CSV table of N, CA, C and O in Angstrom, one decimal:
chain,number,residue,atom,x,y,z
A,321,UNK,N,0.8,-1.2,0.0
A,321,UNK,CA,0.0,0.0,0.0
A,321,UNK,C,0.9,1.2,0.0
A,321,UNK,O,1.9,1.3,0.7
A,322,UNK,N,0.6,2.2,-0.8
A,322,UNK,CA,1.3,3.5,-0.8
A,322,UNK,C,1.4,4.1,0.5
A,322,UNK,O,0.4,4.0,1.3
A,323,UNK,N,2.5,4.8,0.8
A,323,UNK,CA,2.6,5.4,2.2
A,323,UNK,C,2.3,6.8,2.3
A,323,UNK,O,2.3,7.4,3.3
A,324,UNK,N,1.9,7.5,1.1
A,324,UNK,CA,1.6,8.9,1.2
A,324,UNK,C,0.3,9.1,2.0
A,324,UNK,O,-0.5,8.2,2.2
A,325,UNK,N,0.1,10.4,2.3
A,325,UNK,CA,-1.1,10.8,3.1
A,325,UNK,C,-2.0,11.5,2.1
A,325,UNK,O,-1.6,12.4,1.3
A,326,UNK,N,-3.3,11.2,2.1
A,326,UNK,CA,-4.3,11.8,1.3
A,326,UNK,C,-5.3,12.5,2.2
A,326,UNK,O,-5.5,12.2,3.3
A,327,UNK,N,-6.0,13.5,1.6
A,327,UNK,CA,-6.8,14.4,2.4
A,327,UNK,C,-8.2,14.6,1.7
A,327,UNK,O,-8.2,14.5,0.5
A,328,UNK,N,-9.2,14.9,2.5
A,328,UNK,CA,-10.5,15.3,1.9
A,328,UNK,C,-10.6,16.8,2.0
A,328,UNK,O,-9.7,17.5,2.6
A,329,UNK,N,-11.6,17.4,1.4
A,329,UNK,CA,-11.8,18.9,1.4
A,329,UNK,C,-12.0,19.4,2.8
A,329,UNK,O,-11.6,20.5,3.1
A,330,UNK,N,-12.5,18.6,3.7
A,330,UNK,CA,-12.7,19.0,5.1
A,330,UNK,C,-11.5,18.8,6.0
A,330,UNK,O,-11.5,19.0,7.2
A,331,UNK,N,-10.4,18.3,5.4
A,331,UNK,CA,-9.1,18.1,6.1
A,331,UNK,C,-8.9,16.8,6.7
A,331,UNK,O,-7.8,16.6,7.3
A,332,UNK,N,-9.8,15.8,6.6
A,332,UNK,CA,-9.5,14.5,7.1
A,332,UNK,C,-8.3,13.9,6.4
A,332,UNK,O,-8.1,14.2,5.2
A,333,UNK,N,-7.6,13.0,7.1
A,333,UNK,CA,-6.4,12.4,6.5
A,333,UNK,C,-6.5,10.9,6.4
A,333,UNK,O,-7.2,10.3,7.3
A,334,UNK,N,-5.8,10.3,5.4
A,334,UNK,CA,-5.8,8.9,5.3
A,334,UNK,C,-4.4,8.5,4.8
A,334,UNK,O,-3.8,9.1,3.9
A,335,UNK,N,-3.9,7.4,5.5
A,335,UNK,CA,-2.7,6.8,5.0
A,335,UNK,C,-3.1,5.3,4.6
A,335,UNK,O,-3.6,4.6,5.5
A,336,UNK,N,-3.0,5.0,3.4
A,336,UNK,CA,-3.5,3.7,3.0
A,336,UNK,C,-2.8,2.5,3.8
A,336,UNK,O,-3.4,1.5,4.0
A,337,UNK,N,-1.6,2.7,4.2
A,337,UNK,CA,-0.9,1.7,4.9
A,337,UNK,C,-1.6,1.4,6.2
A,337,UNK,O,-1.5,0.3,6.8
A,338,UNK,N,-2.4,2.3,6.7
A,338,UNK,CA,-3.2,2.1,8.0
A,338,UNK,C,-4.3,1.1,7.7
A,338,UNK,O,-4.9,0.6,8.7
A,339,UNK,N,-4.6,0.8,6.5
A,339,UNK,CA,-5.7,-0.1,6.2
A,339,UNK,C,-5.3,-1.6,6.0
A,339,UNK,O,-6.0,-2.4,5.7
A,340,UNK,N,-4.0,-1.8,6.3
A,340,UNK,CA,-3.5,-3.2,6.3
A,340,UNK,C,-4.4,-4.1,7.2
A,340,UNK,O,-4.8,-3.7,8.2
A,341,UNK,N,-4.7,-5.2,6.7
A,341,UNK,CA,-5.6,-6.1,7.4
A,341,UNK,C,-6.9,-6.2,6.7
A,341,UNK,O,-7.7,-7.1,6.9
A,342,UNK,N,-7.2,-5.3,5.7
A,342,UNK,CA,-8.4,-5.3,4.9
A,342,UNK,C,-8.0,-5.5,3.5
A,342,UNK,O,-6.8,-5.2,3.1
A,343,UNK,N,-8.9,-6.0,2.7
A,343,UNK,CA,-8.7,-6.0,1.2
A,343,UNK,C,-9.2,-4.6,0.8
A,343,UNK,O,-10.2,-4.1,1.2
A,344,UNK,N,-8.3,-3.9,0.1
A,344,UNK,CA,-8.6,-2.5,-0.3
A,344,UNK,C,-8.6,-2.3,-1.8
A,344,UNK,O,-7.6,-2.7,-2.5
A,345,UNK,N,-9.6,-1.7,-2.3
A,345,UNK,CA,-9.7,-1.4,-3.7
A,345,UNK,C,-9.5,0.1,-3.8
A,345,UNK,O,-10.2,0.9,-3.3
A,346,UNK,N,-8.4,0.5,-4.5
A,346,UNK,CA,-8.0,1.9,-4.6
A,346,UNK,C,-8.3,2.3,-6.1
A,346,UNK,O,-7.7,1.7,-7.0
A,347,UNK,N,-9.2,3.3,-6.3
A,347,UNK,CA,-9.5,3.8,-7.6
A,347,UNK,C,-8.9,5.2,-7.7
A,347,UNK,O,-9.2,6.1,-7.0
A,348,UNK,N,-8.1,5.4,-8.8
A,348,UNK,CA,-7.5,6.6,-9.0
A,348,UNK,C,-8.2,7.3,-10.2
A,348,UNK,O,-8.4,6.6,-11.3
A,349,UNK,N,-8.7,8.5,-10.0
A,349,UNK,CA,-9.7,9.1,-10.9
A,349,UNK,C,-9.6,10.6,-10.9
A,349,UNK,O,-8.8,11.2,-10.1
A,350,UNK,N,-10.4,11.2,-11.8
A,350,UNK,CA,-10.5,12.7,-11.8
A,350,UNK,C,-11.9,13.1,-12.3
A,350,UNK,O,-12.5,12.3,-13.1
A,351,UNK,N,-12.4,14.2,-11.9
A,351,UNK,CA,-13.7,14.7,-12.4
A,351,UNK,C,-13.7,15.0,-13.9
A,351,UNK,O,-14.7,15.1,-14.5
A,352,UNK,N,-12.5,15.3,-14.5
A,352,UNK,CA,-12.4,15.7,-15.9
A,352,UNK,C,-12.3,14.4,-16.8
A,352,UNK,O,-12.2,14.6,-18.0
A,353,UNK,N,-12.4,13.3,-16.2
A,353,UNK,CA,-12.2,12.0,-16.9
A,353,UNK,C,-13.5,11.3,-17.1
A,353,UNK,O,-14.1,10.8,-16.1
A,354,UNK,N,-14.1,11.3,-18.3
A,354,UNK,CA,-15.4,10.7,-18.5
A,354,UNK,C,-15.6,9.3,-18.1
A,354,UNK,O,-16.6,8.9,-17.4
A,355,UNK,N,-14.6,8.4,-18.4
A,355,UNK,CA,-14.8,7.0,-17.9
A,355,UNK,C,-14.8,6.9,-16.3
A,355,UNK,O,-15.4,6.1,-15.7
A,356,UNK,N,-14.0,7.8,-15.7
A,356,UNK,CA,-13.9,7.8,-14.2
A,356,UNK,C,-15.3,8.2,-13.7
A,356,UNK,O,-15.7,7.6,-12.7
A,357,UNK,N,-15.8,9.2,-14.2
A,357,UNK,CA,-17.1,9.7,-13.8
A,357,UNK,C,-18.2,8.6,-14.0
A,357,UNK,O,-19.0,8.4,-13.1
A,358,UNK,N,-18.1,7.9,-15.1
A,358,UNK,CA,-19.1,6.9,-15.4
A,358,UNK,C,-19.1,5.8,-14.4
A,358,UNK,O,-20.1,5.2,-14.0
A,359,UNK,N,-17.9,5.4,-13.9
A,359,UNK,CA,-17.9,4.2,-13.0
A,359,UNK,C,-18.0,4.6,-11.5
A,359,UNK,O,-18.2,3.7,-10.7
A,360,UNK,N,-18.0,5.9,-11.2
A,360,UNK,CA,-18.1,6.3,-9.8
A,360,UNK,C,-19.3,5.8,-9.1
A,360,UNK,O,-19.3,5.3,-7.9
A,361,UNK,N,-20.5,5.9,-9.7
A,361,UNK,CA,-21.7,5.4,-9.0
A,361,UNK,C,-21.6,3.9,-8.6
A,361,UNK,O,-22.1,3.4,-7.6
A,362,UNK,N,-21.0,3.1,-9.5
A,362,UNK,CA,-20.9,1.6,-9.2
A,362,UNK,C,-19.9,1.4,-8.1
A,362,UNK,O,-20.1,0.4,-7.3
A,363,UNK,N,-18.9,2.2,-8.0
A,363,UNK,CA,-18.0,2.1,-6.8
A,363,UNK,C,-18.7,2.5,-5.5
A,363,UNK,O,-18.5,1.8,-4.5
A,364,UNK,N,-19.5,3.5,-5.6
A,364,UNK,CA,-20.3,3.8,-4.4
A,364,UNK,C,-21.2,2.7,-4.0
A,364,UNK,O,-21.3,2.3,-2.8
A,365,UNK,N,-21.9,2.0,-5.0
A,365,UNK,CA,-22.7,0.9,-4.7
A,365,UNK,C,-21.9,-0.3,-4.1
A,365,UNK,O,-22.4,-1.1,-3.3
A,366,UNK,N,-20.7,-0.5,-4.7
A,366,UNK,CA,-19.9,-1.6,-4.2
A,366,UNK,C,-19.5,-1.4,-2.7
A,366,UNK,O,-19.6,-2.3,-1.9
A,367,UNK,N,-19.1,-0.1,-2.4
A,367,UNK,CA,-18.8,0.2,-1.0
A,367,UNK,C,-20.0,-0.1,-0.1
A,367,UNK,O,-19.9,-0.6,1.0
A,368,UNK,N,-21.2,0.3,-0.6
A,368,UNK,CA,-22.4,0.1,0.2
A,368,UNK,C,-22.7,-1.4,0.4
A,368,UNK,O,-23.1,-1.8,1.5
A,369,UNK,N,-22.5,-2.2,-0.6
A,369,UNK,CA,-22.8,-3.6,-0.6
A,369,UNK,C,-21.7,-4.4,0.2
A,369,UNK,O,-22.1,-5.4,0.8
A,370,UNK,N,-20.4,-4.1,0.1
A,370,UNK,CA,-19.4,-4.9,0.6
A,370,UNK,C,-18.5,-4.3,1.6
A,370,UNK,O,-17.6,-4.9,2.2
A,371,UNK,N,-18.5,-2.9,1.7
A,371,UNK,CA,-17.6,-2.2,2.6
A,371,UNK,C,-17.8,-2.6,4.0
A,371,UNK,O,-18.9,-2.9,4.4
A,372,UNK,N,-16.7,-2.6,4.8
A,372,UNK,CA,-16.8,-3.0,6.2
A,372,UNK,C,-15.5,-3.3,6.8
A,372,UNK,O,-14.5,-2.8,6.3
A,373,UNK,N,-15.5,-4.2,7.7
A,373,UNK,CA,-14.2,-4.6,8.4
A,373,UNK,C,-13.2,-5.3,7.5
A,373,UNK,O,-12.0,-5.3,7.8
A,374,UNK,N,-13.7,-6.0,6.5
A,374,UNK,CA,-12.9,-6.8,5.6
A,374,UNK,C,-12.5,-6.2,4.3
A,374,UNK,O,-11.6,-6.6,3.7
A,375,UNK,N,-13.3,-5.2,3.9
A,375,UNK,CA,-13.1,-4.6,2.5
A,375,UNK,C,-13.5,-3.1,2.5
A,375,UNK,O,-14.4,-2.7,3.2
A,376,UNK,N,-12.7,-2.4,1.7
A,376,UNK,CA,-13.0,-0.9,1.6
A,376,UNK,C,-12.6,-0.4,0.3
A,376,UNK,O,-11.6,-0.8,-0.3
A,377,UNK,N,-13.5,0.4,-0.3
A,377,UNK,CA,-13.2,1.1,-1.5
A,377,UNK,C,-12.6,2.5,-1.2
A,377,UNK,O,-13.2,3.2,-0.4
A,378,UNK,N,-11.5,2.9,-1.8
A,378,UNK,CA,-10.9,4.2,-1.6
A,378,UNK,C,-10.8,4.8,-2.9
A,378,UNK,O,-10.2,4.2,-3.9
A,379,UNK,N,-11.3,6.0,-3.1
A,379,UNK,CA,-11.2,6.7,-4.4
A,379,UNK,C,-10.3,7.9,-4.1
A,379,UNK,O,-10.4,8.6,-3.2
A,380,UNK,N,-9.3,8.1,-5.0
A,380,UNK,CA,-8.3,9.1,-4.8
A,380,UNK,C,-8.3,10.0,-6.1
A,380,UNK,O,-8.0,9.5,-7.2
A,381,UNK,N,-8.7,11.2,-5.9
A,381,UNK,CA,-8.8,12.2,-7.0
A,381,UNK,C,-7.5,12.8,-7.4
A,381,UNK,O,-6.7,13.2,-6.5
A,382,UNK,N,-7.3,13.0,-8.7
A,382,UNK,CA,-6.1,13.8,-9.2
A,382,UNK,C,-6.5,15.1,-9.7
A,382,UNK,O,-5.8,15.7,-10.5
A,383,UNK,N,-7.7,15.6,-9.2
A,383,UNK,CA,-8.1,17.0,-9.6
A,383,UNK,C,-7.1,18.0,-9.1
A,383,UNK,O,-6.3,17.7,-8.2
A,384,UNK,N,-7.3,19.3,-9.5
A,384,UNK,CA,-6.4,20.3,-9.1
A,384,UNK,C,-6.6,20.6,-7.6
A,384,UNK,O,-5.6,20.9,-6.9
A,385,UNK,N,-7.8,20.5,-7.1
A,385,UNK,CA,-8.1,20.8,-5.7
A,385,UNK,C,-8.9,19.7,-5.0
A,385,UNK,O,-9.6,19.0,-5.7
A,386,UNK,N,-8.8,19.7,-3.7
A,386,UNK,CA,-9.6,18.7,-2.9
A,386,UNK,C,-11.1,19.0,-3.0
A,386,UNK,O,-11.9,18.1,-3.0
A,387,UNK,N,-11.4,20.2,-3.2
A,387,UNK,CA,-12.8,20.6,-3.2
A,387,UNK,C,-13.6,20.1,-4.5
A,387,UNK,O,-14.8,19.8,-4.4
A,388,UNK,N,-12.9,20.0,-5.6
A,388,UNK,CA,-13.5,19.5,-6.8
A,388,UNK,C,-14.1,18.1,-6.6
A,388,UNK,O,-15.3,17.9,-7.0
A,389,UNK,N,-13.4,17.2,-6.0
A,389,UNK,CA,-13.9,15.8,-5.8
A,389,UNK,C,-15.1,15.9,-4.8
A,389,UNK,O,-16.1,15.2,-5.0
A,390,UNK,N,-14.9,16.7,-3.8
A,390,UNK,CA,-16.0,16.8,-2.7
A,390,UNK,C,-17.3,17.3,-3.3
A,390,UNK,O,-18.4,16.8,-3.1
A,391,UNK,N,-17.2,18.3,-4.2
A,391,UNK,CA,-18.3,18.9,-4.8
A,391,UNK,C,-19.0,17.9,-5.8
A,391,UNK,O,-20.2,17.8,-5.8
A,392,UNK,N,-18.2,17.1,-6.5
A,392,UNK,CA,-18.7,16.1,-7.4
A,392,UNK,C,-19.4,15.0,-6.6
A,392,UNK,O,-20.6,14.6,-6.9
A,393,UNK,N,-18.9,14.6,-5.5
A,393,UNK,CA,-19.5,13.6,-4.6
A,393,UNK,C,-20.9,14.1,-4.1
A,393,UNK,O,-21.9,13.4,-4.1
A,394,UNK,N,-20.9,15.4,-3.7
A,394,UNK,CA,-22.2,16.0,-3.2
A,394,UNK,C,-23.2,16.1,-4.3
A,394,UNK,O,-24.4,15.7,-4.1
A,395,UNK,N,-22.8,16.5,-5.5
A,395,UNK,CA,-23.7,16.7,-6.6
A,395,UNK,C,-24.3,15.4,-7.0
A,395,UNK,O,-25.5,15.4,-7.4
A,396,UNK,N,-23.6,14.3,-7.0
A,396,UNK,CA,-24.1,13.0,-7.5
A,396,UNK,C,-24.5,12.1,-6.4
A,396,UNK,O,-24.8,10.9,-6.6
A,397,UNK,N,-24.6,12.5,-5.1
A,397,UNK,CA,-25.0,11.7,-4.0
A,397,UNK,C,-24.2,10.5,-3.7
A,397,UNK,O,-24.7,9.4,-3.3
A,398,UNK,N,-22.9,10.6,-3.9
A,398,UNK,CA,-22.0,9.5,-3.6
A,398,UNK,C,-21.7,9.5,-2.1
A,398,UNK,O,-20.7,10.1,-1.7
A,399,UNK,N,-22.6,8.9,-1.4
A,399,UNK,CA,-22.5,9.1,0.1
A,399,UNK,C,-21.8,7.9,0.8
A,399,UNK,O,-21.7,7.9,2.1
A,400,UNK,N,-21.4,6.9,0.1
A,400,UNK,CA,-20.7,5.8,0.8
A,400,UNK,C,-19.2,5.8,0.7
A,400,UNK,O,-18.5,5.0,1.2
A,401,UNK,N,-18.7,6.8,-0.1
A,401,UNK,CA,-17.3,7.0,-0.3
A,401,UNK,C,-16.8,8.3,0.2
A,401,UNK,O,-17.6,9.3,0.3
A,402,UNK,N,-15.5,8.4,0.5
A,402,UNK,CA,-14.9,9.7,0.9
A,402,UNK,C,-14.1,10.2,-0.3
A,402,UNK,O,-13.4,9.4,-0.9
A,403,UNK,N,-14.2,11.5,-0.5
A,403,UNK,CA,-13.5,12.1,-1.7
A,403,UNK,C,-12.0,12.4,-1.4
A,403,UNK,O,-11.7,13.5,-1.1
A,404,UNK,N,-11.2,11.4,-1.3
A,404,UNK,CA,-9.8,11.6,-1.0
A,404,UNK,C,-9.1,12.2,-2.2
A,404,UNK,O,-9.5,12.1,-3.4
A,405,UNK,N,-8.0,13.0,-1.9
A,405,UNK,CA,-7.3,13.7,-3.0
A,405,UNK,C,-5.8,13.6,-2.8
A,405,UNK,O,-5.3,13.6,-1.7
A,406,UNK,N,-5.1,13.4,-3.9
A,406,UNK,CA,-3.6,13.3,-3.9
A,406,UNK,C,-3.1,14.7,-4.2
A,406,UNK,O,-3.0,15.1,-5.3
A,407,UNK,N,-2.8,15.5,-3.1
A,407,UNK,CA,-2.2,16.8,-3.2
A,407,UNK,C,-0.8,16.9,-3.7
A,407,UNK,O,-0.3,17.9,-4.2
A,408,UNK,N,-0.1,15.7,-3.7
A,408,UNK,CA,1.3,15.7,-4.2
A,408,UNK,C,1.3,15.4,-5.7
A,408,UNK,O,2.3,15.6,-6.3
A,409,UNK,N,0.3,14.8,-6.2
A,409,UNK,CA,0.2,14.4,-7.6
A,409,UNK,C,1.2,13.4,-8.0
A,409,UNK,O,1.6,13.2,-9.1
A,410,UNK,N,1.7,12.7,-6.9
A,410,UNK,CA,2.8,11.7,-7.2
A,410,UNK,C,2.2,10.3,-7.3
A,410,UNK,O,3.0,9.4,-7.7
A,411,UNK,N,1.0,10.1,-7.0
A,411,UNK,CA,0.4,8.7,-7.0
A,411,UNK,C,0.5,8.1,-8.4
A,411,UNK,O,0.9,6.9,-8.5
A,412,UNK,N,0.3,8.8,-9.5
A,412,UNK,CA,0.4,8.3,-10.8
A,412,UNK,C,1.8,7.7,-11.1
A,412,UNK,O,1.9,6.6,-11.6
A,413,UNK,N,2.8,8.4,-10.7
A,413,UNK,CA,4.2,7.9,-11.0
A,413,UNK,C,4.5,6.8,-10.0
A,413,UNK,O,5.1,5.8,-10.5
A,414,UNK,N,4.1,6.9,-8.8
A,414,UNK,CA,4.4,5.8,-7.8
A,414,UNK,C,3.8,4.5,-8.2
A,414,UNK,O,4.3,3.4,-7.9
A,415,UNK,N,2.6,4.5,-8.8
A,415,UNK,CA,1.9,3.3,-9.2
A,415,UNK,C,2.1,3.0,-10.7
A,415,UNK,O,1.6,2.0,-11.1
A,416,UNK,N,2.9,3.8,-11.4
A,416,UNK,CA,3.1,3.6,-12.8
A,416,UNK,C,1.8,3.4,-13.6
A,416,UNK,O,1.7,2.5,-14.4
A,417,UNK,N,0.9,4.4,-13.4
A,417,UNK,CA,-0.4,4.3,-14.0
A,417,UNK,C,-0.2,4.7,-15.5
A,417,UNK,O,0.5,5.7,-15.8
A,418,UNK,N,-1.0,4.1,-16.3
A,418,UNK,CA,-1.0,4.3,-17.8
A,418,UNK,C,-2.1,5.2,-18.2
A,418,UNK,O,-2.1,5.7,-19.3
A,419,UNK,N,-3.1,5.4,-17.4
A,419,UNK,CA,-4.2,6.3,-17.7
A,419,UNK,C,-5.3,6.2,-16.5
A,419,UNK,O,-5.0,5.6,-15.5
A,420,UNK,N,-6.4,6.8,-16.8
A,420,UNK,CA,-7.5,6.9,-15.8
A,420,UNK,C,-8.8,6.4,-16.4
A,420,UNK,O,-9.0,6.7,-17.5
A,421,UNK,N,-9.6,5.8,-15.6
A,421,UNK,CA,-9.4,5.4,-14.2
A,421,UNK,C,-8.5,4.2,-14.2
A,421,UNK,O,-8.4,3.4,-15.1
A,422,UNK,N,-7.8,4.0,-13.1
A,422,UNK,CA,-7.0,2.8,-12.8
A,422,UNK,C,-7.4,2.3,-11.4
A,422,UNK,O,-7.5,3.2,-10.5
A,423,UNK,N,-7.7,1.1,-11.3
A,423,UNK,CA,-8.1,0.5,-10.0
A,423,UNK,C,-7.0,-0.6,-9.6
A,423,UNK,O,-6.6,-1.4,-10.4
A,424,UNK,N,-6.5,-0.4,-8.4
A,424,UNK,CA,-5.5,-1.4,-7.8
A,424,UNK,C,-6.2,-2.0,-6.6
A,424,UNK,O,-6.7,-1.3,-5.7
A,425,UNK,N,-6.1,-3.3,-6.5
A,425,UNK,CA,-6.6,-4.0,-5.3
A,425,UNK,C,-5.4,-4.6,-4.5
A,425,UNK,O,-4.5,-5.2,-5.1
A,426,UNK,N,-5.5,-4.3,-3.2
A,426,UNK,CA,-4.4,-4.8,-2.3
A,426,UNK,C,-5.0,-5.8,-1.4
A,426,UNK,O,-6.1,-5.7,-0.9
A,427,UNK,N,-4.2,-6.9,-1.2
A,427,UNK,CA,-4.6,-7.9,-0.2
A,427,UNK,C,-4.4,-7.4,1.2
A,427,UNK,O,-3.9,-6.4,1.4
A,428,UNK,N,-4.8,-8.2,2.1
A,428,UNK,CA,-4.8,-7.9,3.6
A,428,UNK,C,-3.4,-7.6,4.0
A,428,UNK,O,-3.1,-6.8,4.9
A,429,UNK,N,-2.4,-8.2,3.4
A,429,UNK,CA,-1.0,-7.9,3.8
A,429,UNK,C,-0.4,-6.7,3.2
A,429,UNK,O,0.8,-6.3,3.4
A,430,UNK,N,-1.2,-5.9,2.4
A,430,UNK,CA,-0.8,-4.7,1.8
A,430,UNK,C,-0.1,-4.8,0.4
A,430,UNK,O,0.3,-3.8,-0.1
A,431,UNK,N,0.0,-6.0,-0.1
A,431,UNK,CA,0.6,-6.1,-1.4
A,431,UNK,C,-0.5,-6.1,-2.5
A,431,UNK,O,-1.6,-6.7,-2.4
A,432,UNK,N,-0.1,-5.6,-3.7
A,432,UNK,CA,-1.0,-5.5,-4.8
A,432,UNK,C,-1.3,-6.9,-5.3
A,432,UNK,O,-0.4,-7.7,-5.5
A,433,UNK,N,-2.6,-7.2,-5.6
A,433,UNK,CA,-2.9,-8.5,-6.1
A,433,UNK,C,-3.7,-8.4,-7.5
A,433,UNK,O,-3.9,-9.4,-8.1
A,434,UNK,N,-4.2,-7.2,-7.8
A,434,UNK,CA,-4.9,-7.0,-9.1
A,434,UNK,C,-4.8,-5.6,-9.5
A,434,UNK,O,-4.7,-4.7,-8.7
A,435,UNK,N,-5.0,-5.4,-10.8
A,435,UNK,CA,-5.0,-4.0,-11.4
A,435,UNK,C,-5.8,-4.0,-12.6
A,435,UNK,O,-5.7,-4.9,-13.4
A,436,UNK,N,-6.6,-3.0,-12.8
A,436,UNK,CA,-7.5,-2.8,-13.9
A,436,UNK,C,-7.3,-1.4,-14.4
A,436,UNK,O,-7.5,-0.4,-13.7
A,437,UNK,N,-7.0,-1.2,-15.7
A,437,UNK,CA,-6.9,0.1,-16.4
A,437,UNK,C,-8.2,0.2,-17.1
A,437,UNK,O,-8.6,-0.6,-17.9
A,438,UNK,N,-8.9,1.3,-16.8
A,438,UNK,CA,-10.2,1.6,-17.5
A,438,UNK,C,-11.4,1.4,-16.6
A,438,UNK,O,-11.3,1.0,-15.5
A,439,UNK,N,-12.5,1.7,-17.2
A,439,UNK,CA,-13.8,1.7,-16.5
A,439,UNK,C,-14.3,0.3,-16.3
A,439,UNK,O,-14.1,-0.6,-17.1
A,440,UNK,N,-15.0,0.1,-15.2
A,440,UNK,CA,-15.7,-1.2,-14.9
A,440,UNK,C,-17.0,-1.0,-14.1
A,440,UNK,O,-17.2,0.1,-13.6
A,441,UNK,N,-17.8,-2.0,-14.2
A,441,UNK,CA,-19.1,-2.0,-13.4
A,441,UNK,C,-18.8,-2.7,-12.1
A,441,UNK,O,-18.8,-3.9,-12.0
A,442,UNK,N,-18.4,-2.0,-11.1
A,442,UNK,CA,-17.9,-2.5,-9.8
A,442,UNK,C,-19.0,-3.2,-9.0
A,442,UNK,O,-18.7,-3.9,-8.0
A,443,UNK,N,-20.3,-3.0,-9.3
A,443,UNK,CA,-21.3,-3.6,-8.6
A,443,UNK,C,-22.0,-4.8,-9.4
A,443,UNK,O,-23.0,-5.3,-9.0
A,444,UNK,N,-21.3,-5.2,-10.5
A,444,UNK,CA,-21.8,-6.3,-11.3
A,444,UNK,C,-21.7,-7.6,-10.5
A,444,UNK,O,-21.0,-7.7,-9.5
A,445,UNK,N,-22.4,-8.6,-11.0
A,445,UNK,CA,-22.3,-9.9,-10.3
A,445,UNK,C,-20.9,-10.4,-10.3
A,445,UNK,O,-20.5,-11.0,-9.3
A,446,UNK,N,-20.2,-10.2,-11.4
A,446,UNK,CA,-18.8,-10.7,-11.4
A,446,UNK,C,-17.9,-10.0,-10.4
A,446,UNK,O,-17.0,-10.6,-9.8
A,447,UNK,N,-18.0,-8.7,-10.4
A,447,UNK,CA,-17.2,-7.9,-9.5
A,447,UNK,C,-17.5,-8.2,-8.0
A,447,UNK,O,-16.6,-8.3,-7.2
A,448,UNK,N,-18.8,-8.4,-7.7
A,448,UNK,CA,-19.1,-8.8,-6.3
A,448,UNK,C,-18.6,-10.1,-6.0
A,448,UNK,O,-18.1,-10.4,-4.8
A,449,UNK,N,-18.6,-11.1,-6.9
A,449,UNK,CA,-18.0,-12.4,-6.7
A,449,UNK,C,-16.5,-12.3,-6.5
A,449,UNK,O,-16.0,-13.0,-5.6
A,450,UNK,N,-15.9,-11.5,-7.2
A,450,UNK,CA,-14.4,-11.3,-7.1
A,450,UNK,C,-14.1,-10.7,-5.6
A,450,UNK,O,-13.2,-11.3,-5.0
A,451,UNK,N,-14.8,-9.7,-5.2
A,451,UNK,CA,-14.6,-9.2,-3.9
A,451,UNK,C,-14.9,-10.3,-2.8
A,451,UNK,O,-14.1,-10.4,-1.9
A,452,UNK,N,-16.0,-11.0,-3.0
A,452,UNK,CA,-16.3,-12.1,-2.0
A,452,UNK,C,-15.1,-13.1,-1.9
A,452,UNK,O,-14.8,-13.5,-0.9
A,453,UNK,N,-14.6,-13.5,-3.1
A,453,UNK,CA,-13.5,-14.4,-3.1
A,453,UNK,C,-12.3,-13.8,-2.4
A,453,UNK,O,-11.6,-14.5,-1.6
A,454,UNK,N,-11.9,-12.6,-2.7
A,454,UNK,CA,-10.7,-12.0,-2.1
A,454,UNK,C,-10.8,-11.8,-0.6
A,454,UNK,O,-9.8,-11.9,0.1
A,455,UNK,N,-12.0,-11.5,-0.1
A,455,UNK,CA,-12.1,-11.4,1.4
A,455,UNK,C,-12.4,-12.7,2.1
A,455,UNK,O,-12.4,-12.8,3.3
A,456,UNK,N,-12.7,-13.7,1.3
A,456,UNK,CA,-12.9,-15.1,1.8
A,456,UNK,C,-14.3,-15.3,2.3
A,456,UNK,O,-14.5,-16.0,3.3
A,457,UNK,N,-15.3,-14.7,1.6
A,457,UNK,CA,-16.7,-14.9,2.0
A,457,UNK,C,-17.3,-16.1,1.4
A,457,UNK,O,-17.0,-16.5,0.3
């Protein structure tokens, strides 16, 4: 799990390394990216359906400001996710991302186990089955 600190518009802080022990789906996105915007509601529904002690969806925005992601979440009723922001803009390089959106899944031990470049339906039957398998349900 990356060691950087991410923040929300209201100043909350997150270090992904603190989530060790959970399966973590990290989605790197931006409000100016149409495929990112398209998949965000399904990520919200995935967090609603499977989020908890064993699994968590983390979305990290690469927008210019923290407020852009927060306003987007408010506008579209994305109430199960927190609008985290990478203020260093180093996440893309650290993860060697080829484009957006990119989703990286980390196992409980903090190591990457899966990566998807591009948009997905994260609340589809297949995606839910994958999450269930990864958390051992």
